[in-house]
XYZ file of C-alpha atoms in Angstrom:
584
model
C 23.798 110.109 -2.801
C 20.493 112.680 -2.664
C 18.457 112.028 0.143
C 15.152 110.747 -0.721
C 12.694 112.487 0.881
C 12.620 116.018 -1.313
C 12.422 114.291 -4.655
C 9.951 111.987 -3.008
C 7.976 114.606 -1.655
C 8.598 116.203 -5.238
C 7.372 113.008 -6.591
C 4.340 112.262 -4.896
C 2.750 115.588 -5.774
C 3.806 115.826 -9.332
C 1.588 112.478 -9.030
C -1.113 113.818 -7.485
C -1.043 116.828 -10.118
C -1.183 113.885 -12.762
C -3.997 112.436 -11.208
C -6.050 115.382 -11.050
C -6.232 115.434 -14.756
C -8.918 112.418 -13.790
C -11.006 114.562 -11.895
C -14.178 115.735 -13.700
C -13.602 113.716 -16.460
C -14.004 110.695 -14.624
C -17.702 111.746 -14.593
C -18.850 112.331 -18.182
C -21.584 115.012 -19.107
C -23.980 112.029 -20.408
C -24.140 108.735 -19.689
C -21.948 105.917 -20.976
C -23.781 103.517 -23.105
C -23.121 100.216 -21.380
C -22.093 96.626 -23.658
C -25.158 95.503 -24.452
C -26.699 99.453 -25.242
C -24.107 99.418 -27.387
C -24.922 96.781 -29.407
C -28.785 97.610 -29.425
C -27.949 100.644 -31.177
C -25.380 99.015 -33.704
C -28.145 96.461 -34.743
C -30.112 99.156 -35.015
C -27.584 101.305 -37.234
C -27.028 98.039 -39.881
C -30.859 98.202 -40.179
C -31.527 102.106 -40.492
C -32.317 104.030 -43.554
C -30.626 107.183 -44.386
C -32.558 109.466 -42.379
C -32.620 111.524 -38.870
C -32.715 108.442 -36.831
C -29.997 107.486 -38.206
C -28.009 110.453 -37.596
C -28.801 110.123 -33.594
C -27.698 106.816 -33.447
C -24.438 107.511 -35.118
C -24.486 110.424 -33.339
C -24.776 108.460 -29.978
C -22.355 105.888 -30.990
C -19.751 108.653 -31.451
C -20.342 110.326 -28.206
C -19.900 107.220 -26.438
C -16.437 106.557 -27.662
C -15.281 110.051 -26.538
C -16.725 110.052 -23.669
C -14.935 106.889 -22.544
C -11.859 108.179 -23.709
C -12.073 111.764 -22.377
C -12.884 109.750 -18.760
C -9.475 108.241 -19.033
C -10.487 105.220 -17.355
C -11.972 103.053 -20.650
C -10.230 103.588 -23.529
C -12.599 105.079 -26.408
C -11.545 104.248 -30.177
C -11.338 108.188 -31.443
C -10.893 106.711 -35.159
C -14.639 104.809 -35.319
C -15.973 108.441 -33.025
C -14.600 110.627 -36.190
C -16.409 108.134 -38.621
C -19.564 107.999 -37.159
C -19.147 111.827 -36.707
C -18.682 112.608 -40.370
C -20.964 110.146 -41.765
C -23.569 111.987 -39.206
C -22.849 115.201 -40.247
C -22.876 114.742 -44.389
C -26.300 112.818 -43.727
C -27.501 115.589 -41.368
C -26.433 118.266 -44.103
C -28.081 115.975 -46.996
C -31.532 116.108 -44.562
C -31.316 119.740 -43.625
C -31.260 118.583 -40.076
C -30.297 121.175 -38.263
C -29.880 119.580 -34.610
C -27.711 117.074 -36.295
C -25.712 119.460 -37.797
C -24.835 120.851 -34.297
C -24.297 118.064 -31.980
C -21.696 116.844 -35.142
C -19.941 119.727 -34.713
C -19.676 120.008 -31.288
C -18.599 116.135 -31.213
C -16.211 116.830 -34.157
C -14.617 120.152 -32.048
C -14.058 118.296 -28.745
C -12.140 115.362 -30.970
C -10.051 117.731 -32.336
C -8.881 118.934 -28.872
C -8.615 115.443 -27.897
C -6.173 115.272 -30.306
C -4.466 118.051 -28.832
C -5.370 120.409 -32.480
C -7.186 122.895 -29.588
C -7.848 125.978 -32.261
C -9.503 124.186 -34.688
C -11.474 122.146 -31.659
C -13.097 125.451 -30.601
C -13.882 126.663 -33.738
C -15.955 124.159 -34.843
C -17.799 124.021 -31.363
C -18.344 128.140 -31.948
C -19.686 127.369 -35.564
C -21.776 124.750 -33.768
C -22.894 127.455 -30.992
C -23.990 129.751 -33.166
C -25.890 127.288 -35.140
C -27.838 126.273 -32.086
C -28.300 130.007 -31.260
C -29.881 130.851 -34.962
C -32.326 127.582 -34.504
C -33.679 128.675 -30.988
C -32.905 125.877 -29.212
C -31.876 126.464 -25.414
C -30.961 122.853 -24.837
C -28.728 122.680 -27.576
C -26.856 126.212 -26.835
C -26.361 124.922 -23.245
C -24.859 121.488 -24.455
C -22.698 124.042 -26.415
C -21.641 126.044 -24.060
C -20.293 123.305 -22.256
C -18.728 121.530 -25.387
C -16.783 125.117 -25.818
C -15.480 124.946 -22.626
C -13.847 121.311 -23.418
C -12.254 122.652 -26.297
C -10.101 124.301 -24.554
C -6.656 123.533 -23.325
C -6.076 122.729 -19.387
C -3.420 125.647 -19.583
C -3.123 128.712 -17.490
C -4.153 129.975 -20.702
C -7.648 128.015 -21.279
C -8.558 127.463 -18.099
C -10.545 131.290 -17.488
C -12.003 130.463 -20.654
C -13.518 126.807 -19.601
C -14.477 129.362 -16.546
C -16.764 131.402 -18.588
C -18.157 128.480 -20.904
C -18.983 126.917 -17.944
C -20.646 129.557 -16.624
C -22.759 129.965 -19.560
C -23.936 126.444 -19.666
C -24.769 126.468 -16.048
C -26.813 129.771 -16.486
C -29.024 127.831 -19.462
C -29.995 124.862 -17.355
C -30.445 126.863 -14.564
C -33.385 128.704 -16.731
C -34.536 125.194 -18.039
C -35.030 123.806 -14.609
C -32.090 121.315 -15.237
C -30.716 120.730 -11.613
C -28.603 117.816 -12.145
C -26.965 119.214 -15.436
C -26.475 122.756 -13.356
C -24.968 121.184 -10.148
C -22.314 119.052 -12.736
C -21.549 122.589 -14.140
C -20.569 123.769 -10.688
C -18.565 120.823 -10.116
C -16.705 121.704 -13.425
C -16.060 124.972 -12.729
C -14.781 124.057 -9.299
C -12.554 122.146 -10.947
C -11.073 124.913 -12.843
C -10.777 126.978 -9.509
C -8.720 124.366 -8.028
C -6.714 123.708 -11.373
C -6.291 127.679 -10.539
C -5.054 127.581 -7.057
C -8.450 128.932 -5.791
C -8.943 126.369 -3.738
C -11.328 127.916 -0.829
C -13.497 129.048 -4.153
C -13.169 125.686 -5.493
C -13.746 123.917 -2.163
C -17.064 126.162 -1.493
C -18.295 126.035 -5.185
C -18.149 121.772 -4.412
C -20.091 122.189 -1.556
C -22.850 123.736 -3.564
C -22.640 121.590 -5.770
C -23.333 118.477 -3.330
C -25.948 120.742 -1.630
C -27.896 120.900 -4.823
C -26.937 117.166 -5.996
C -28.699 116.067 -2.543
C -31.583 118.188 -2.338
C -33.018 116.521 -5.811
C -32.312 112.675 -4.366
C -29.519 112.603 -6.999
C -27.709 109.230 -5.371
C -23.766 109.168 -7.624
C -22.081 111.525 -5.497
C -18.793 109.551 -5.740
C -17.104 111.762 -8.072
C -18.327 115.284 -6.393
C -16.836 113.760 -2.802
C -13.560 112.580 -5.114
C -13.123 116.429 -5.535
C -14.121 117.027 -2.254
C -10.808 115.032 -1.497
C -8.578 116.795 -3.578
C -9.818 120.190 -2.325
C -8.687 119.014 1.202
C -5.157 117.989 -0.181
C -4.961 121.223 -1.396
C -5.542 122.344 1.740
C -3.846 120.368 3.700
C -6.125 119.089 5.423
C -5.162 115.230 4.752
C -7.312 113.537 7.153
C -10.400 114.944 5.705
C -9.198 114.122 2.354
C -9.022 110.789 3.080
C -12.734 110.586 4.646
C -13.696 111.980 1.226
C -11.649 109.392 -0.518
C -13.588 106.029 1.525
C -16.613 108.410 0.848
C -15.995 108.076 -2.824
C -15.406 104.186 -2.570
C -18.285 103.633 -0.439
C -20.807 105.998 -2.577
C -19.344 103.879 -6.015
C -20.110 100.527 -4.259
C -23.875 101.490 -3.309
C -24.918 102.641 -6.524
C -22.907 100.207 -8.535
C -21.368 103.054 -10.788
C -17.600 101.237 -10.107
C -15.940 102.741 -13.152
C -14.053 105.318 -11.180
C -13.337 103.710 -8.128
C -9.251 102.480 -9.333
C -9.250 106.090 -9.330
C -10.287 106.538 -5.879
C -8.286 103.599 -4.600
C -5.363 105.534 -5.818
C -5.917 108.723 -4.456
C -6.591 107.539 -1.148
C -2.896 105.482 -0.974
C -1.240 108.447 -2.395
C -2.576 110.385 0.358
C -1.348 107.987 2.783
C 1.856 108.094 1.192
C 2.391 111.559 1.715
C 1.674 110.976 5.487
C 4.718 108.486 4.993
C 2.494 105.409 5.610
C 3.789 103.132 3.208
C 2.454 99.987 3.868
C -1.741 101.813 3.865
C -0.686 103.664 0.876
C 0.330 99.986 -1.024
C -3.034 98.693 0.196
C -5.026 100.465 -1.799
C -2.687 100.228 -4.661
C -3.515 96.989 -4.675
C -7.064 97.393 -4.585
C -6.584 99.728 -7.836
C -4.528 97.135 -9.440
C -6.502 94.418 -8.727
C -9.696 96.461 -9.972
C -8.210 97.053 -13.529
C -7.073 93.423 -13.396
C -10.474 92.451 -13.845
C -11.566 94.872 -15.862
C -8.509 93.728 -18.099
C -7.645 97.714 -18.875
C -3.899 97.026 -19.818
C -2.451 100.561 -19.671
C -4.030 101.407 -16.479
C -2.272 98.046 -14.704
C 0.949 99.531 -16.058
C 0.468 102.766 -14.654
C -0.391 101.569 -10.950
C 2.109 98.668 -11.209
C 4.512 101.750 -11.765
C 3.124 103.768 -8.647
C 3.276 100.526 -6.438
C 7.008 100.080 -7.176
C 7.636 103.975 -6.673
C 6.179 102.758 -2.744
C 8.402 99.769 -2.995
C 11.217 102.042 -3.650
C 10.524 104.620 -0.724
C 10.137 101.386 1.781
C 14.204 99.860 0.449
C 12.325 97.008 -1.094
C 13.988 97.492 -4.566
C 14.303 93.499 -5.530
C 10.890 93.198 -4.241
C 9.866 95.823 -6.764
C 11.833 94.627 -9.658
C 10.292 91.374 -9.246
C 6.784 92.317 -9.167
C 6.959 95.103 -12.132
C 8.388 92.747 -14.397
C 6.406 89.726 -13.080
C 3.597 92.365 -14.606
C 4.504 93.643 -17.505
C 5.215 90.073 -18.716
C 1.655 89.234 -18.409
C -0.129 92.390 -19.047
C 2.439 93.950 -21.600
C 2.820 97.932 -22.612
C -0.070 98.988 -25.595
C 0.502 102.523 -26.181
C 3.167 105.085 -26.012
C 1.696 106.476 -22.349
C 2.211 102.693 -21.104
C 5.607 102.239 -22.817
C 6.367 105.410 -20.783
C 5.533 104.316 -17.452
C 7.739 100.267 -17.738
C 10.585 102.579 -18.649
C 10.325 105.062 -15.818
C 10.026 102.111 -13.409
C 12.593 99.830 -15.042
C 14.886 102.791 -15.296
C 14.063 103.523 -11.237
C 14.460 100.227 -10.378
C 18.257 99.524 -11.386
C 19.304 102.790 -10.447
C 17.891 101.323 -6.743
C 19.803 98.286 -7.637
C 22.845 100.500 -8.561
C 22.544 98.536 -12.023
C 24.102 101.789 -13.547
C 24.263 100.421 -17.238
C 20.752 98.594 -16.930
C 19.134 102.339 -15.188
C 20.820 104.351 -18.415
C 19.063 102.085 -20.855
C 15.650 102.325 -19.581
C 16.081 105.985 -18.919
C 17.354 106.494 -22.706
C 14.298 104.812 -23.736
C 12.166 106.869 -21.720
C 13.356 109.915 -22.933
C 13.092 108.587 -26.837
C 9.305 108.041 -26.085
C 9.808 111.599 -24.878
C 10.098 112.774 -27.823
C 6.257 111.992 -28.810
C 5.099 114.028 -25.871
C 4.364 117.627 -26.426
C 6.751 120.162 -24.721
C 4.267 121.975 -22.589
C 3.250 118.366 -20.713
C 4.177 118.638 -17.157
C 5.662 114.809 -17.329
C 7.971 116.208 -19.561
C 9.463 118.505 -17.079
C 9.562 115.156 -14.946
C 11.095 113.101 -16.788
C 14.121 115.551 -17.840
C 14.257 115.957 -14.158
C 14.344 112.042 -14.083
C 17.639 111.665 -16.186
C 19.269 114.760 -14.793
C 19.421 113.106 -10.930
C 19.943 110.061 -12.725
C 23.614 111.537 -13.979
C 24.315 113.762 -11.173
C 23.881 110.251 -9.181
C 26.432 108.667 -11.307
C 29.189 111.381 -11.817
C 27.873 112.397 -15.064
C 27.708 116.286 -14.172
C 27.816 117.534 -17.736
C 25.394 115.546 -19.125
C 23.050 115.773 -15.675
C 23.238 119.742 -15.939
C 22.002 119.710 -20.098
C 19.144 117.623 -18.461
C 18.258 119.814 -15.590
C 18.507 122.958 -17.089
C 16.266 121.605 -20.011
C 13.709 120.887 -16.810
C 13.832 124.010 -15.890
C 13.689 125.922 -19.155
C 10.262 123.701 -19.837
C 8.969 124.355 -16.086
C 8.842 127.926 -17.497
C 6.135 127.334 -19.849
C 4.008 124.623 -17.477
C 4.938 123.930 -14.573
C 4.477 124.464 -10.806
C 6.999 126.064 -8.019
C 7.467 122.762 -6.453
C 8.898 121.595 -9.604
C 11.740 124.444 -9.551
C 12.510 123.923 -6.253
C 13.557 120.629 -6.881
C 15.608 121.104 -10.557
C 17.500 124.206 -8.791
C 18.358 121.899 -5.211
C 19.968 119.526 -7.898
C 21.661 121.818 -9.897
C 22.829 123.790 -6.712
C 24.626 119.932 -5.544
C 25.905 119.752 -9.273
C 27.478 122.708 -9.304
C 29.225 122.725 -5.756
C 30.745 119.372 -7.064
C 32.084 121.040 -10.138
C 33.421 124.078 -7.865
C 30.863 126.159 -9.975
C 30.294 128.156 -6.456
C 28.920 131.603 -7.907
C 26.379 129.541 -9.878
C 25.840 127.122 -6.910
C 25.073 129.938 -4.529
C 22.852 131.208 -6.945
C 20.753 128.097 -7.552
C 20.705 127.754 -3.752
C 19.579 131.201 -3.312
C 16.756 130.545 -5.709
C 15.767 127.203 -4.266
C 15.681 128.746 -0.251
C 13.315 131.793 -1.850
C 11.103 129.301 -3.767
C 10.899 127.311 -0.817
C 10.552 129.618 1.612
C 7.571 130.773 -0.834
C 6.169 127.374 -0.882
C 6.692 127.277 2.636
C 4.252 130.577 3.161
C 2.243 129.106 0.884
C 1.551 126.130 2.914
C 0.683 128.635 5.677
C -1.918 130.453 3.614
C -3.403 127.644 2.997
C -4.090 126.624 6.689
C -4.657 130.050 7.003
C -7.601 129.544 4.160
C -8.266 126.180 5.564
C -9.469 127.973 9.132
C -11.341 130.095 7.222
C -13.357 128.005 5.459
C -14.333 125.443 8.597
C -16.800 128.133 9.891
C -18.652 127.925 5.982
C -17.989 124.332 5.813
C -19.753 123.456 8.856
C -22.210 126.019 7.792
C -22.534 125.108 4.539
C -22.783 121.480 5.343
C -25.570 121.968 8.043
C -26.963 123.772 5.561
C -26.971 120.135 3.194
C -28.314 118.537 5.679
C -31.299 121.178 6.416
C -32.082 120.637 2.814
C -31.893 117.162 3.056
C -33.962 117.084 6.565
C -36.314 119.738 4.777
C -36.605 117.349 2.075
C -37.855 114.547 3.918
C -39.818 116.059 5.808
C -41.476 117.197 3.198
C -42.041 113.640 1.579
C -43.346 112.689 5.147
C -45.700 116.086 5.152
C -46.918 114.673 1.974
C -47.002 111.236 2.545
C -49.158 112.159 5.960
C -51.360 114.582 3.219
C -51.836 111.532 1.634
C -52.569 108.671 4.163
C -54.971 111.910 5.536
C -56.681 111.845 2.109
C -57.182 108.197 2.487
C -58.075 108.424 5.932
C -60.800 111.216 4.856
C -61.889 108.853 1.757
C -61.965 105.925 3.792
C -64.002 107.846 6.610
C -66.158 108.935 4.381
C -67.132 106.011 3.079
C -67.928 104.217 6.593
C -69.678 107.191 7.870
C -71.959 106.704 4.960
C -71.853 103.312 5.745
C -73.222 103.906 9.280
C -75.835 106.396 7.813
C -77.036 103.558 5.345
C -76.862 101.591 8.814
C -78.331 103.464 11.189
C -81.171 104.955 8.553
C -81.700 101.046 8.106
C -81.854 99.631 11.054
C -84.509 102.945 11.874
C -86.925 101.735 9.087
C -86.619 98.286 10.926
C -87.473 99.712 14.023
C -90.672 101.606 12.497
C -91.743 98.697 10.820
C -91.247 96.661 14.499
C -93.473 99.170 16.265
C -96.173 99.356 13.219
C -96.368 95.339 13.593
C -96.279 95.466 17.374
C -98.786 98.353 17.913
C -100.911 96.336 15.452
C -100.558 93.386 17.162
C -101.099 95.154 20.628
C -104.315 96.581 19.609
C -105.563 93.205 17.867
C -104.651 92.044 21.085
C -107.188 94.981 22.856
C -109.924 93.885 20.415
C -109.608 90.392 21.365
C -109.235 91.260 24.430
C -112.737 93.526 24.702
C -114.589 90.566 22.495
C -113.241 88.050 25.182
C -114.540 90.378 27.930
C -118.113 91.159 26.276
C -117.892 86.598 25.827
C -117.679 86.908 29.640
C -120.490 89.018 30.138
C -122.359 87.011 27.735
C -121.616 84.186 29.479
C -122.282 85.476 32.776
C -125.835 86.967 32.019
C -126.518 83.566 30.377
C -125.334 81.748 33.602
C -127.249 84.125 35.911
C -130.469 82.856 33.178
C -129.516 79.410 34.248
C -129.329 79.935 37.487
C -132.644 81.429 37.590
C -134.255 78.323 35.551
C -132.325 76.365 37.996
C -134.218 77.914 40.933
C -137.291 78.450 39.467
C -137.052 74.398 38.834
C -136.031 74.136 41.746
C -139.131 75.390 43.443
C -141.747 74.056 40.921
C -139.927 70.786 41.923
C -140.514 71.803 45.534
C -144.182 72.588 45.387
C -144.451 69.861 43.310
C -143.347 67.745 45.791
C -145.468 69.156 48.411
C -148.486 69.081 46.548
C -147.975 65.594 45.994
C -147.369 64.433 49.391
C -150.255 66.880 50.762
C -152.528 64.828 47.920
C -151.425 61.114 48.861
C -151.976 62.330 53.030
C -155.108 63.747 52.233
C-alpha cells in the first residue's frame, strides 16, 4: 500500500494551485449587474431603437455574462455574451460609433480566450487598442490595456505579457486620477508575480495595493486580503494565511458583497488541512457547501462535495464519504463536463478506499474518457493520469500503472510544477523496484531525492524571504495605517474647519446681535435721561414757582398781620376813647 501522506500532501497543493485560478477573477474589473439591473436593461433593450444606446446596453448585457463567467463563481451564458456582442458591433459599425466599435472588440477578444482560441482573443483586443488609440480616448486605451492582458493564456508563456498589459493600464488610470481602477491593477499584477513564484514581489505589490484601496475609503477589501492569504501560503507562513482568510469572510459579510466568500470558506479549510487538522478544515467545507446550496450553483456543490470526501478520506471515514457524495450528487446532479469530472474522481477515490477494485476502475475509466475533452497543457490533466497510475500500481497492474505515470510525467513537462514530479517519479521508483527494474528504479529515486531535496531548499528560501519581508510588512503596514490615521485626521481637521466656520458664522451673527442690543438698549437709555432731565427741571420750575407762592404768601400774611394789628389798636383806642367818654 503507498502511504498517504506524500500524495496527500501532493494533493492538497495541486488543490490549492487549482484554486488560485479563482483569485483575481473572483473580483471582476466592473461591476456585476445584479437580477433586477438585469432586467431593467433587457426591458429597456425590447424597447430601444437601433441606435448608440442601444449598442451600450447590449454592450452591458454582454459584459455581464463574461464577467460572471470569467469569476468562476456564477456561471455566465458565453453563447447570449457573443450575440449581444455581434449584434453590438454590426450596429456600432452601421452608426460609425467608434467607442462601440472598441469595447465590442475587446468583449469579443476576451470571449475568444475564454474559449481557450487565445491568438485570435488578443488580436482582436490589439485591433480594438489601436482603435481606441486613433480616437484619443485615454479611458478606453486603459480599459484596453487591461482587456489585452486577459487575452492572454495563464502560461509561463502569457503570464510576462499580462505583466506588461497590466502595467500599461495601471500607468493610464494612474494619469486619469483613477485610484480604485489603479490599485485593482496592482492587485492583478501581483497576481501574476505570485502565479510566477515571486512571491515577496507579489506579497509587497498586495500591500500597496491595500495601502492605496484604504487611503480612498474604498470598503471591499475581501478579495485583496484573499490574496493576501495565498501570498502567506506561499510563504509558509500558514497562520497568517489563515487571519487573511477570516479577514476575507469577515470583510464579505460587512459589505454584503458574499459572492466570493465559498471561495474563502475553502481556502481557509484547505489551509487547515495542510496543518493536518481535519475536522477545522471540514468545517468550513461545510460552510462553502452550504453557501452554494443556497445559491443553488450545481457545479460548485459538486466540486466541494468532492474536496469534503478527499478530508473524509485522509480521516479513514471512507463509508462516511461514500454516503454523503452520493447522498449529493443524487440531489444536486453533475451539469457540465468540469462537474462530471469531479463525481468520477471521488467515486473512483472512494471504492479504491473501500478496496471496491472493479467499482474504483470504472469511475477512474470514466474520468479519464472525460479526459479526453480537457486540453493537454491543463495541470488536472497531469493529475488525473497521476490518479489512474497509483490507482494500478495499487492493484498489481504495473504495466498499465507505468503507461499512466510516465504519460504524467511527459505532460508535467509542458505545465506543471516540481511537486508534481516528485510525486510521479516516487511512484514509478516503487513500480519499478517491484518489477526488479532496479537501474531504472534507482534512477527515478535519484531524481525524486534531487527534486525533493530542491523543494526542500525551496521551502527554506522561502522562510528565508518570509524574514525578509516582516521588517517591510510591518513597515509597510504601519505605513496603511498612517495613511489611514492621516486620513481621518484629516476629515476631523476639516470637520473642526467646518464646525469653526459655523462657530465664526454663528458668532458673528450674535455679536451683531449684541451690537443691535447694546446700541438699543443705549438709545433707551438717552431717551430715559432726556425724559428724566426734563422732568427734573419741570420739577425745578415748579419747584421755584412754589417757592416765589411762598413768598407771595408770606408778604401777603405779614400784610395781614399788619391789618390785624393796626385793627387791633384802632379797636384799642377805640375802646379807650369810649370808656374815657361814658366816665367823663
Amino acid at each position: 500500500m503507498i502511504p498517504r501522506r506524500p500524495i496527500m500532501f501532493a494533493f492538497l497543493l495541486i488543490l490549492l494551485v487549482f484554486l488560485t485560478d479563482f483569485r483575481v477573477r473572483a473580483q471582476t474589473f466592473h461591476p456585476w449587474l445584479s437580477s433586477a439591473a438585469a432586467d431593467s436593461v433587457h426591458r429597456l433593450l425590447q424597447q430601444s431603437k437601433p441606435d448608440t444606446n442601444r449598442v451600450n446596453w447590449l454592450l452591458q448585457l454582454g459584459e455581464d455574462f463574461v464577467n460572471k463567467s470569467q469569476s468562476h463563481l456564477i456561471l455566465g451564458d458565453l453563447d447570449s455574451a457573443d450575440r449581444y456582442y455581434g449584434e453590438a458591433l454590426a450596429l456600432s459599425q452601421s452608426l460609425h460609433f467608434k467607442q462601440g466599435q472598441i469595447r465590442s472588440g475587446y468583449l469579443s477578444g476576451i470571449l475568444a480566450s475564454h474559449q481557450d482560441n487565445f491568438s485570435q482573443g488578443v488580436s482582436l483586443v490589439k485591433q480594438a487598442l489601436a482603435l481606441s488609440r486613433d480616437l484619443g480616448s485615454l479611458p478606453l486605451e486603459a480599459e484596453g490595456w487591461y482587456y489585452l492582458g486577459e487575452a492572454y493564456e495563464r502560461s509561463p508563456e502569457g503570464l510576462p505579457e499580462r505583466i506588461r498589459c497590466y502595467k500599461q493600464a495601471r500607468k493610464r488610470y494612474r494619469q486619469l486620477g483613477n485610484q480604485e481602477k489603479e490599485a485593482y491593477l496592482l492587485k492583478c499584477i501581483a497576481d501574476m508575480h505570485l502565479l510566477q513564484g515571486e512571491y515577496v514581489q507579489g506579497y509587497s505589490e498586495l500591500l500597496e495595493a491595500l495601502s492605496l484601496y484604504r487611503s480612498i475609503g474604498y470598503r471591499k477589501l475581501h478579495y485583496t486580503y484573499d490574496l493576501l492569504g495565498v501570498a502567506n501560503h506561499y510563504l509558509g507562513n500558514y497562520q497568517e494565511a489563515i487571519r487573511y482568510g477570516l479577514a476575507s469572510v469577515e470583510s464579505a459579510r460587512a459589505t454584503k458583497d458574499t459572492a466570493g466568500i465559498s471561495l474563502f470558506y475553502r481556502r481557509i479549510g484547505l489551509l487547515h488541512e495542510e496543518l493536518n487538522q481535519w475536522e477545522e478544515g471540514l468545517h468550513f467545507l461545510r460552510k462553502a457547501l452550504a453557501n452554494r446550496l443556497q445559491e443553488k450553483d450545481q457545479v460548485e456543490i459538486v466540486l466541494i462535495a468532492r474536496l469534503m470526501v478527499s478530508n473524509m478520506l485522509a480521516q479513514g471515514k471512507a463509508r462516511e464519504a461514500f454516503d454523503f457524495f452520493t447522498k449529493i450528487v443524487k440531489e444536486h446532479p453533475p451539469t457540465n463536463k468540469d462537474s462530471n469530472l469531479e463525481m468520477a474522481i471521488a467515486l473512483a477515490e472512494c471504492h479504491l478506499a473501500l478496496k471496491q477494485y472493479p467499482l474504483a476502475e470504472k469511475y477512474y475509466l470514466q474520468m479519464m474518457d472525460i479526459e479526453k475533452m480537457i486540453r493537454e497543457n491543463d495541470w488536472r490533466k497531469i493529475e488525473n493520469y497521476r490518479r489512474i497510475g497509483n490507482f494500478y500500481l495499487i492493484t498489481g497492474q504495473y504495466g498499465t500503472a507505468r503507461h499512466y505515470l510516465d504519460e504524467a510525467l511527459r505532460l508535467n513537462t509542458l505545465k506543471g510544477s516540481m511537486q508534481y514530479a516528485v510525486d510521479i517519479h516516487l511512484l514509478l521508483f516503487r513500480a519499478d523496484s517491484i518489477q526488479g527494474h532496479y537501474q531504472e528504479a534507482i534512477a527515478h529515486y535519484q531524481r525524486y531525492k534531487s527534486l525533493n531535496d530542491s523543494i526542500f531548499n525551496e521551502k527554506q528560501s522561502r522562510q528565508i524571504a518570509n524574514l525578509q519581508i516582516q521588517y517591510n510588512t510591518r513597515e509597510k503596514e504601519q505605513n496603511i495605517a498612517l495613511l489611514t490615521q492621516q486620513n481621518e485626521i484629516q476629515q476631523a481637521r476639516l470637520k473642526q474647519k467646518d464646525f469653526l466656520q459655523q462657530v465664526i458664522v454663528a458668532g458673528g451673527v450674535m455679536l451683531l446681535f449684541l451690537l443691535g442690543l447694546g446700541y438699543n438698549r443705549y438709545r433707551l437709555k438717552q431717551q430715559s435721561n432726556r425724559l428724566l432731565e426734563a422732568q427734573k427741571n419741570e420739577l425745578q420750575t415748579q419747584h421755584k414757582e412754589l417757592q416765589t407762592q411762598q413768598a407771595t404768601l408770606q408778604e401777603q400774611q405779614q400784610q395781614i398781620n399788619q391789618k390785624n394789628q393796626a385793627l387791633e389798636l384802632l379797636l384799642t383806642e377805640k375802646e379807650r376813647l369810649l370808656k374815657k367818654f361814658i366816665i367823663g
